[in-house]
PDB file of C-alpha atoms in Angstrom:
ATOM      1  CA  UNK A 172      90.855 -57.072 -74.292  1.00 69.00           C
ATOM      2  CA  UNK A 173      87.229 -56.375 -75.027  1.00 78.00           C
ATOM      3  CA  UNK A 174      84.835 -55.820 -72.162  1.00 88.00           C
ATOM      4  CA  UNK A 175      81.063 -55.524 -72.040  1.00 93.00           C
ATOM      5  CA  UNK A 176      79.196 -53.992 -69.104  1.00 95.00           C
ATOM      6  CA  UNK A 177      75.507 -54.186 -68.322  1.00 97.00           C
ATOM      7  CA  UNK A 178      74.804 -52.135 -65.219  1.00 96.00           C
ATOM      8  CA  UNK A 179      71.146 -53.100 -64.727  1.00 97.00           C
ATOM      9  CA  UNK A 180      70.807 -56.592 -63.242  1.00 97.00           C
ATOM     10  CA  UNK A 181      67.009 -56.336 -63.292  1.00 97.00           C
ATOM     11  CA  UNK A 182      64.427 -54.167 -64.996  1.00 98.00           C
ATOM     12  CA  UNK A 183      60.660 -54.232 -65.066  1.00 97.00           C
ATOM     13  CA  UNK A 184      58.119 -52.581 -67.333  1.00 98.00           C
ATOM     14  CA  UNK A 185      54.374 -52.451 -67.632  1.00 98.00           C
ATOM     15  CA  UNK A 186      52.912 -54.322 -70.557  1.00 98.00           C
ATOM     16  CA  UNK A 187      52.615 -52.054 -73.643  1.00 97.00           C
ATOM     17  CA  UNK A 188      55.145 -49.566 -72.239  1.00 98.00           C
ATOM     18  CA  UNK A 189      58.703 -48.878 -73.413  1.00 98.00           C
ATOM     19  CA  UNK A 190      61.883 -49.934 -71.653  1.00 98.00           C
ATOM     20  CA  UNK A 191      65.564 -49.297 -72.375  1.00 98.00           C
ATOM     21  CA  UNK A 192      68.354 -51.698 -71.417  1.00 98.00           C
ATOM     22  CA  UNK A 193      71.873 -50.288 -71.145  1.00 98.00           C
ATOM     23  CA  UNK A 194      75.182 -51.674 -72.378  1.00 97.00           C
ATOM     24  CA  UNK A 195      78.640 -50.166 -72.562  1.00 96.00           C
ATOM     25  CA  UNK A 196      81.722 -51.761 -74.034  1.00 94.00           C
ATOM     26  CA  UNK A 197      85.375 -51.167 -74.542  1.00 91.00           C
ATOM     27  CA  UNK A 198      87.413 -51.944 -77.635  1.00 86.00           C
ATOM     28  CA  UNK A 199      90.365 -50.614 -79.571  1.00 83.00           C
ATOM     29  CA  UNK A 200      88.822 -51.659 -82.877  1.00 82.00           C
ATOM     30  CA  UNK A 201      87.282 -49.075 -85.183  1.00 80.00           C
ATOM     31  CA  UNK A 202      85.034 -51.402 -87.149  1.00 82.00           C
ATOM     32  CA  UNK A 203      83.014 -54.048 -85.331  1.00 85.00           C
ATOM     33  CA  UNK A 204      79.595 -55.468 -84.665  1.00 89.00           C
ATOM     34  CA  UNK A 205      77.401 -55.544 -81.597  1.00 92.00           C
ATOM     35  CA  UNK A 206      74.544 -57.879 -80.747  1.00 94.00           C
ATOM     36  CA  UNK A 207      71.678 -58.141 -78.312  1.00 97.00           C
ATOM     37  CA  UNK A 208      70.608 -61.687 -77.457  1.00 97.00           C
ATOM     38  CA  UNK A 209      67.547 -62.775 -75.501  1.00 97.00           C
ATOM     39  CA  UNK A 210      67.599 -65.861 -73.263  1.00 96.00           C
ATOM     40  CA  UNK A 211      64.164 -67.074 -72.135  1.00 94.00           C
ATOM     41  CA  UNK A 212      63.774 -69.781 -69.472  1.00 90.00           C
ATOM     42  CA  UNK A 213      64.301 -72.409 -72.188  1.00 87.00           C
ATOM     43  CA  UNK A 214      67.971 -71.261 -72.089  1.00 90.00           C
ATOM     44  CA  UNK A 215      68.277 -70.909 -75.858  1.00 91.00           C
ATOM     45  CA  UNK A 216      69.962 -67.651 -76.842  1.00 93.00           C
ATOM     46  CA  UNK A 217      68.004 -65.892 -79.564  1.00 95.00           C
ATOM     47  CA  UNK A 218      69.316 -62.963 -81.588  1.00 94.00           C
ATOM     48  CA  UNK A 219      67.308 -59.799 -81.039  1.00 97.00           C
ATOM     49  CA  UNK A 220      69.218 -57.249 -83.074  1.00 95.00           C
ATOM     50  CA  UNK A 221      72.619 -56.555 -84.651  1.00 94.00           C
ATOM     51  CA  UNK A 222      74.424 -53.234 -85.148  1.00 93.00           C
ATOM     52  CA  UNK A 223      77.343 -52.533 -87.454  1.00 90.00           C
ATOM     53  CA  UNK A 224      79.667 -49.923 -85.977  1.00 88.00           C
ATOM     54  CA  UNK A 225      80.466 -48.225 -89.266  1.00 87.00           C
ATOM     55  CA  UNK A 226      76.776 -47.559 -89.896  1.00 86.00           C
ATOM     56  CA  UNK A 227      75.564 -44.368 -88.284  1.00 81.00           C
ATOM     57  CA  UNK A 228      71.932 -45.411 -88.561  1.00 90.00           C
ATOM     58  CA  UNK A 229      70.596 -47.233 -85.531  1.00 95.00           C
ATOM     59  CA  UNK A 230      69.356 -50.764 -86.217  1.00 94.00           C
ATOM     60  CA  UNK A 231      65.651 -51.512 -85.876  1.00 95.00           C
ATOM     61  CA  UNK A 232      63.766 -54.809 -85.841  1.00 94.00           C
ATOM     62  CA  UNK A 233      60.022 -54.347 -85.375  1.00 96.00           C
ATOM     63  CA  UNK A 234      59.524 -53.307 -81.716  1.00 97.00           C
ATOM     64  CA  UNK A 235      63.250 -53.482 -80.968  1.00 98.00           C
ATOM     65  CA  UNK A 236      65.697 -50.688 -81.709  1.00 97.00           C
ATOM     66  CA  UNK A 237      69.120 -49.632 -80.548  1.00 97.00           C
ATOM     67  CA  UNK A 238      70.665 -46.350 -79.539  1.00 96.00           C
ATOM     68  CA  UNK A 239      74.270 -46.734 -80.680  1.00 95.00           C
ATOM     69  CA  UNK A 240      76.676 -44.032 -79.514  1.00 94.00           C
ATOM     70  CA  UNK A 241      80.074 -45.002 -80.926  1.00 91.00           C
ATOM     71  CA  UNK A 242      82.103 -42.260 -79.284  1.00 92.00           C
ATOM     72  CA  UNK A 243      80.606 -43.079 -75.902  1.00 93.00           C
ATOM     73  CA  UNK A 244      80.865 -46.829 -76.578  1.00 93.00           C
ATOM     74  CA  UNK A 245      77.248 -47.248 -75.623  1.00 95.00           C
ATOM     75  CA  UNK A 246      74.769 -49.687 -77.155  1.00 95.00           C
ATOM     76  CA  UNK A 247      71.348 -49.608 -75.515  1.00 97.00           C
ATOM     77  CA  UNK A 248      68.295 -51.648 -76.495  1.00 98.00           C
ATOM     78  CA  UNK A 249      64.840 -50.107 -76.583  1.00 98.00           C
ATOM     79  CA  UNK A 250      61.800 -52.345 -76.480  1.00 98.00           C
ATOM     80  CA  UNK A 251      58.556 -50.641 -77.454  1.00 98.00           C
ATOM     81  CA  UNK A 252      55.045 -51.892 -76.731  1.00 98.00           C
ATOM     82  CA  UNK A 253      56.415 -54.492 -74.308  1.00 98.00           C
ATOM     83  CA  UNK A 254      54.718 -57.872 -74.404  1.00 97.00           C
ATOM     84  CA  UNK A 255      54.587 -60.709 -71.907  1.00 97.00           C
ATOM     85  CA  UNK A 256      56.727 -62.808 -74.235  1.00 96.00           C
ATOM     86  CA  UNK A 257      59.545 -60.284 -73.941  1.00 97.00           C
ATOM     87  CA  UNK A 258      60.248 -61.452 -70.393  1.00 97.00           C
ATOM     88  CA  UNK A 259      63.751 -62.954 -70.449  1.00 97.00           C
ATOM     89  CA  UNK A 260      67.415 -62.316 -69.737  1.00 97.00           C
ATOM     90  CA  UNK A 261      68.935 -59.918 -72.237  1.00 98.00           C
ATOM     91  CA  UNK A 262      72.629 -60.027 -73.036  1.00 98.00           C
ATOM     92  CA  UNK A 263      74.725 -57.526 -74.905  1.00 96.00           C
ATOM     93  CA  UNK A 264      77.477 -59.298 -76.865  1.00 94.00           C
ATOM     94  CA  UNK A 265      80.589 -58.275 -78.743  1.00 89.00           C
ATOM     95  CA  UNK A 266      82.351 -60.565 -81.208  1.00 85.00           C
ATOM     96  CA  UNK A 267      86.071 -60.689 -81.735  1.00 76.00           C
ATOM     97  CA  UNK A 268      87.122 -59.690 -85.191  1.00 66.00           C
ATOM     98  CA  UNK A 269      87.847 -61.891 -88.152  1.00 62.00           C
ATOM     99  CA  UNK A 270      89.435 -65.229 -87.418  1.00 63.00           C
ATOM    100  CA  UNK A 271      87.752 -66.207 -84.171  1.00 69.00           C
ATOM    101  CA  UNK A 272      84.389 -64.641 -83.683  1.00 81.00           C
ATOM    102  CA  UNK A 273      83.923 -65.642 -80.093  1.00 88.00           C
ATOM    103  CA  UNK A 274      81.409 -63.514 -78.293  1.00 91.00           C
ATOM    104  CA  UNK A 275      82.133 -61.554 -75.143  1.00 92.00           C
ATOM    105  CA  UNK A 276      78.882 -61.229 -73.197  1.00 95.00           C
ATOM    106  CA  UNK A 277      77.756 -58.826 -70.528  1.00 95.00           C
ATOM    107  CA  UNK A 278      76.330 -60.114 -67.256  1.00 95.00           C
ATOM    108  CA  UNK A 279      72.783 -59.700 -68.478  1.00 97.00           C
ATOM    109  CA  UNK A 280      69.627 -57.834 -67.515  1.00 98.00           C
ATOM    110  CA  UNK A 281      66.587 -59.747 -66.325  1.00 97.00           C
ATOM    111  CA  UNK A 282      63.483 -58.100 -67.791  1.00 98.00           C
ATOM    112  CA  UNK A 283      60.116 -58.615 -66.112  1.00 98.00           C
ATOM    113  CA  UNK A 284      56.892 -57.610 -67.828  1.00 97.00           C
ATOM    114  CA  UNK A 285      54.120 -56.506 -65.487  1.00 97.00           C
ATOM    115  CA  UNK A 286      50.632 -57.323 -66.837  1.00 95.00           C
TER     116      UNK A 286
ATOM    117  CA  UNK B 165      68.641 -80.193 -88.648  1.00 53.00           C
ATOM    118  CA  UNK B 166      66.550 -77.092 -88.175  1.00 80.00           C
ATOM    119  CA  UNK B 167      68.536 -75.806 -85.242  1.00 93.00           C
ATOM    120  CA  UNK B 168      71.468 -76.512 -82.965  1.00 96.00           C
ATOM    121  CA  UNK B 169      70.754 -79.588 -80.897  1.00 97.00           C
ATOM    122  CA  UNK B 170      72.458 -80.410 -77.611  1.00 97.00           C
ATOM    123  CA  UNK B 171      72.219 -83.549 -75.535  1.00 97.00           C
ATOM    124  CA  UNK B 172      71.588 -84.361 -72.837  1.00 97.00           C
ATOM    125  CA  UNK B 173      69.589 -81.377 -71.667  1.00 96.00           C
ATOM    126  CA  UNK B 174      70.319 -82.214 -68.049  1.00 97.00           C
ATOM    127  CA  UNK B 175      73.146 -84.176 -66.546  1.00 98.00           C
ATOM    128  CA  UNK B 176      73.818 -84.969 -62.917  1.00 98.00           C
ATOM    129  CA  UNK B 177      77.287 -86.296 -62.249  1.00 98.00           C
ATOM    130  CA  UNK B 178      78.963 -87.446 -59.083  1.00 98.00           C
ATOM    131  CA  UNK B 179      82.164 -85.645 -58.269  1.00 98.00           C
ATOM    132  CA  UNK B 180      85.031 -87.376 -60.004  1.00 98.00           C
ATOM    133  CA  UNK B 181      82.879 -88.808 -62.789  1.00 98.00           C
ATOM    134  CA  UNK B 182      83.655 -88.155 -66.470  1.00 98.00           C
ATOM    135  CA  UNK B 183      80.942 -86.600 -68.654  1.00 98.00           C
ATOM    136  CA  UNK B 184      80.478 -86.050 -72.387  1.00 98.00           C
ATOM    137  CA  UNK B 185      78.227 -83.351 -73.795  1.00 98.00           C
ATOM    138  CA  UNK B 186      77.138 -83.472 -77.412  1.00 98.00           C
ATOM    139  CA  UNK B 187      76.409 -80.699 -79.890  1.00 98.00           C
ATOM    140  CA  UNK B 188      74.818 -81.132 -83.321  1.00 98.00           C
ATOM    141  CA  UNK B 189      75.252 -77.824 -85.161  1.00 97.00           C
ATOM    142  CA  UNK B 190      73.093 -76.620 -88.012  1.00 95.00           C
ATOM    143  CA  UNK B 191      73.986 -78.615 -91.113  1.00 94.00           C
ATOM    144  CA  UNK B 192      76.697 -76.927 -93.145  1.00 92.00           C
ATOM    145  CA  UNK B 193      77.773 -74.520 -90.440  1.00 94.00           C
ATOM    146  CA  UNK B 194      81.518 -74.087 -90.444  1.00 93.00           C
ATOM    147  CA  UNK B 195      82.082 -72.424 -87.089  1.00 93.00           C
ATOM    148  CA  UNK B 196      81.243 -74.020 -83.752  1.00 96.00           C
ATOM    149  CA  UNK B 197      81.644 -72.532 -80.292  1.00 96.00           C
ATOM    150  CA  UNK B 198      81.299 -73.848 -76.753  1.00 98.00           C
ATOM    151  CA  UNK B 199      80.418 -71.518 -73.878  1.00 98.00           C
ATOM    152  CA  UNK B 200      80.038 -72.070 -70.149  1.00 98.00           C
ATOM    153  CA  UNK B 201      77.310 -70.150 -68.318  1.00 97.00           C
ATOM    154  CA  UNK B 202      77.394 -70.087 -64.539  1.00 96.00           C
ATOM    155  CA  UNK B 203      74.181 -69.344 -62.671  1.00 92.00           C
ATOM    156  CA  UNK B 204      73.202 -65.693 -63.018  1.00 90.00           C
ATOM    157  CA  UNK B 205      76.090 -64.877 -65.343  1.00 93.00           C
ATOM    158  CA  UNK B 206      76.655 -64.319 -69.024  1.00 95.00           C
ATOM    159  CA  UNK B 207      78.167 -67.100 -71.116  1.00 96.00           C
ATOM    160  CA  UNK B 208      81.948 -67.384 -71.107  1.00 96.00           C
ATOM    161  CA  UNK B 209      83.874 -68.628 -74.131  1.00 95.00           C
ATOM    162  CA  UNK B 210      85.477 -72.057 -73.890  1.00 97.00           C
ATOM    163  CA  UNK B 211      86.625 -73.115 -77.340  1.00 96.00           C
ATOM    164  CA  UNK B 212      86.172 -72.562 -81.078  1.00 95.00           C
ATOM    165  CA  UNK B 213      86.261 -74.861 -84.109  1.00 95.00           C
ATOM    166  CA  UNK B 214      86.417 -74.000 -87.754  1.00 93.00           C
ATOM    167  CA  UNK B 215      85.373 -77.235 -89.447  1.00 95.00           C
ATOM    168  CA  UNK B 216      87.397 -79.925 -87.646  1.00 96.00           C
ATOM    169  CA  UNK B 217      90.213 -77.592 -86.622  1.00 96.00           C
ATOM    170  CA  UNK B 218      90.203 -76.352 -83.042  1.00 96.00           C
ATOM    171  CA  UNK B 219      91.511 -72.841 -83.533  1.00 93.00           C
ATOM    172  CA  UNK B 220      91.128 -71.521 -80.020  1.00 93.00           C
ATOM    173  CA  UNK B 221      90.908 -73.378 -76.730  1.00 94.00           C
ATOM    174  CA  UNK B 222      92.051 -70.530 -74.553  1.00 93.00           C
ATOM    175  CA  UNK B 223      88.836 -70.519 -72.529  1.00 95.00           C
ATOM    176  CA  UNK B 224      89.012 -74.115 -71.322  1.00 97.00           C
ATOM    177  CA  UNK B 225      89.402 -73.751 -67.548  1.00 96.00           C
ATOM    178  CA  UNK B 226      91.682 -76.726 -66.989  1.00 95.00           C
ATOM    179  CA  UNK B 227      93.211 -79.747 -68.682  1.00 96.00           C
ATOM    180  CA  UNK B 228      90.208 -81.740 -67.467  1.00 98.00           C
ATOM    181  CA  UNK B 229      88.234 -80.113 -70.279  1.00 98.00           C
ATOM    182  CA  UNK B 230      88.605 -81.460 -73.779  1.00 97.00           C
ATOM    183  CA  UNK B 231      86.605 -80.779 -76.960  1.00 98.00           C
ATOM    184  CA  UNK B 232      86.631 -82.378 -80.362  1.00 98.00           C
ATOM    185  CA  UNK B 233      84.891 -82.125 -83.714  1.00 97.00           C
ATOM    186  CA  UNK B 234      86.534 -84.893 -85.702  1.00 96.00           C
ATOM    187  CA  UNK B 235      84.490 -84.708 -88.914  1.00 94.00           C
ATOM    188  CA  UNK B 236      83.681 -81.038 -88.853  1.00 93.00           C
ATOM    189  CA  UNK B 237      80.074 -81.468 -87.788  1.00 95.00           C
ATOM    190  CA  UNK B 238      79.107 -82.977 -84.420  1.00 98.00           C
ATOM    191  CA  UNK B 239      81.187 -81.825 -81.468  1.00 98.00           C
ATOM    192  CA  UNK B 240      81.705 -83.321 -78.038  1.00 98.00           C
ATOM    193  CA  UNK B 241      82.820 -81.506 -74.910  1.00 98.00           C
ATOM    194  CA  UNK B 242      84.318 -83.897 -72.387  1.00 98.00           C
ATOM    195  CA  UNK B 243      84.979 -83.090 -68.759  1.00 98.00           C
ATOM    196  CA  UNK B 244      87.109 -85.525 -66.808  1.00 98.00           C
ATOM    197  CA  UNK B 245      86.996 -85.968 -63.026  1.00 98.00           C
ATOM    198  CA  UNK B 246      84.183 -83.462 -62.623  1.00 98.00           C
ATOM    199  CA  UNK B 247      84.322 -80.994 -59.743  1.00 97.00           C
ATOM    200  CA  UNK B 248      81.533 -78.989 -58.130  1.00 97.00           C
ATOM    201  CA  UNK B 249      82.786 -75.811 -59.768  1.00 96.00           C
ATOM    202  CA  UNK B 250      82.059 -77.390 -63.154  1.00 98.00           C
ATOM    203  CA  UNK B 251      78.327 -77.104 -62.434  1.00 98.00           C
ATOM    204  CA  UNK B 252      76.958 -74.758 -65.114  1.00 98.00           C
ATOM    205  CA  UNK B 253      75.016 -74.637 -68.341  1.00 97.00           C
ATOM    206  CA  UNK B 254      77.140 -75.522 -71.348  1.00 98.00           C
ATOM    207  CA  UNK B 255      75.994 -73.800 -74.529  1.00 97.00           C
ATOM    208  CA  UNK B 256      76.952 -74.693 -78.062  1.00 97.00           C
ATOM    209  CA  UNK B 257      76.611 -72.266 -80.963  1.00 96.00           C
ATOM    210  CA  UNK B 258      77.269 -72.495 -84.685  1.00 95.00           C
ATOM    211  CA  UNK B 259      77.506 -70.045 -87.539  1.00 92.00           C
ATOM    212  CA  UNK B 260      77.478 -70.451 -91.284  1.00 89.00           C
ATOM    213  CA  UNK B 261      81.037 -69.389 -91.972  1.00 79.00           C
ATOM    214  CA  UNK B 262      83.313 -66.971 -90.183  1.00 74.00           C
ATOM    215  CA  UNK B 263      83.373 -63.253 -89.694  1.00 74.00           C
ATOM    216  CA  UNK B 264      82.241 -61.025 -86.858  1.00 71.00           C
ATOM    217  CA  UNK B 265      79.105 -60.028 -88.748  1.00 75.00           C
ATOM    218  CA  UNK B 266      77.723 -63.522 -88.671  1.00 79.00           C
ATOM    219  CA  UNK B 267      74.965 -64.477 -86.316  1.00 86.00           C
ATOM    220  CA  UNK B 268      75.649 -67.375 -83.976  1.00 90.00           C
ATOM    221  CA  UNK B 269      72.771 -69.818 -83.484  1.00 94.00           C
ATOM    222  CA  UNK B 270      72.620 -71.381 -80.061  1.00 96.00           C
ATOM    223  CA  UNK B 271      71.357 -74.667 -78.722  1.00 96.00           C
ATOM    224  CA  UNK B 272      69.331 -74.979 -75.538  1.00 95.00           C
ATOM    225  CA  UNK B 273      72.355 -76.007 -73.566  1.00 96.00           C
ATOM    226  CA  UNK B 274      73.173 -78.826 -71.198  1.00 97.00           C
ATOM    227  CA  UNK B 275      72.739 -78.102 -67.509  1.00 97.00           C
ATOM    228  CA  UNK B 276      75.448 -79.982 -65.650  1.00 98.00           C
ATOM    229  CA  UNK B 277      75.106 -80.459 -61.909  1.00 98.00           C
ATOM    230  CA  UNK B 278      78.000 -82.041 -60.057  1.00 98.00           C
ATOM    231  CA  UNK B 279      77.060 -83.492 -56.659  1.00 97.00           C
TER     232      UNK B 279
END
């Protein structure tokens, strides 16, 4: 069974600074995908970034980037130049492979941005 | 529609009452998922449809939970004889086809409170 662990229930960062959210996972698959989703108070999950395990290059989307360490099964999210709108719950998620792509989510990290 | 739409956004039910939660996925999306999110937790998988076929219902917590998607578009999650432990946010997500690389688009959820 796949598991996803987020060990930081809460994090805070000063506006314009950089913060890193941690995620570890466990799987027996060799080829897979990993996602970070953001959930603001509106409750709607929004995709932040996606990483393909077979790609050695870390994914980047504007101010968001990942540090993907396949051997260590670690998938951390770095947010640069933090903005007030980044305040939300962040979930690391792992889909099952082909056939039923249900997502296994971590318990989330609540990110607070300090003005 | 432009996004995944869920209704109602809030539902208060008396214990023992039946409820029906609706999900309108993005038009043309083949895959549809239901998740249950308890307060302060990550979403947990309930069930998965590919078109009108319910391929996985392993996450439904009891036989009081029932989901359908009869025409392969709109889906309804029904909970019979609601209990207090059913109080949660119910999230619906859809994706264009199937495959672990695909991004799931989420609705804003229905917050169910059983009193």
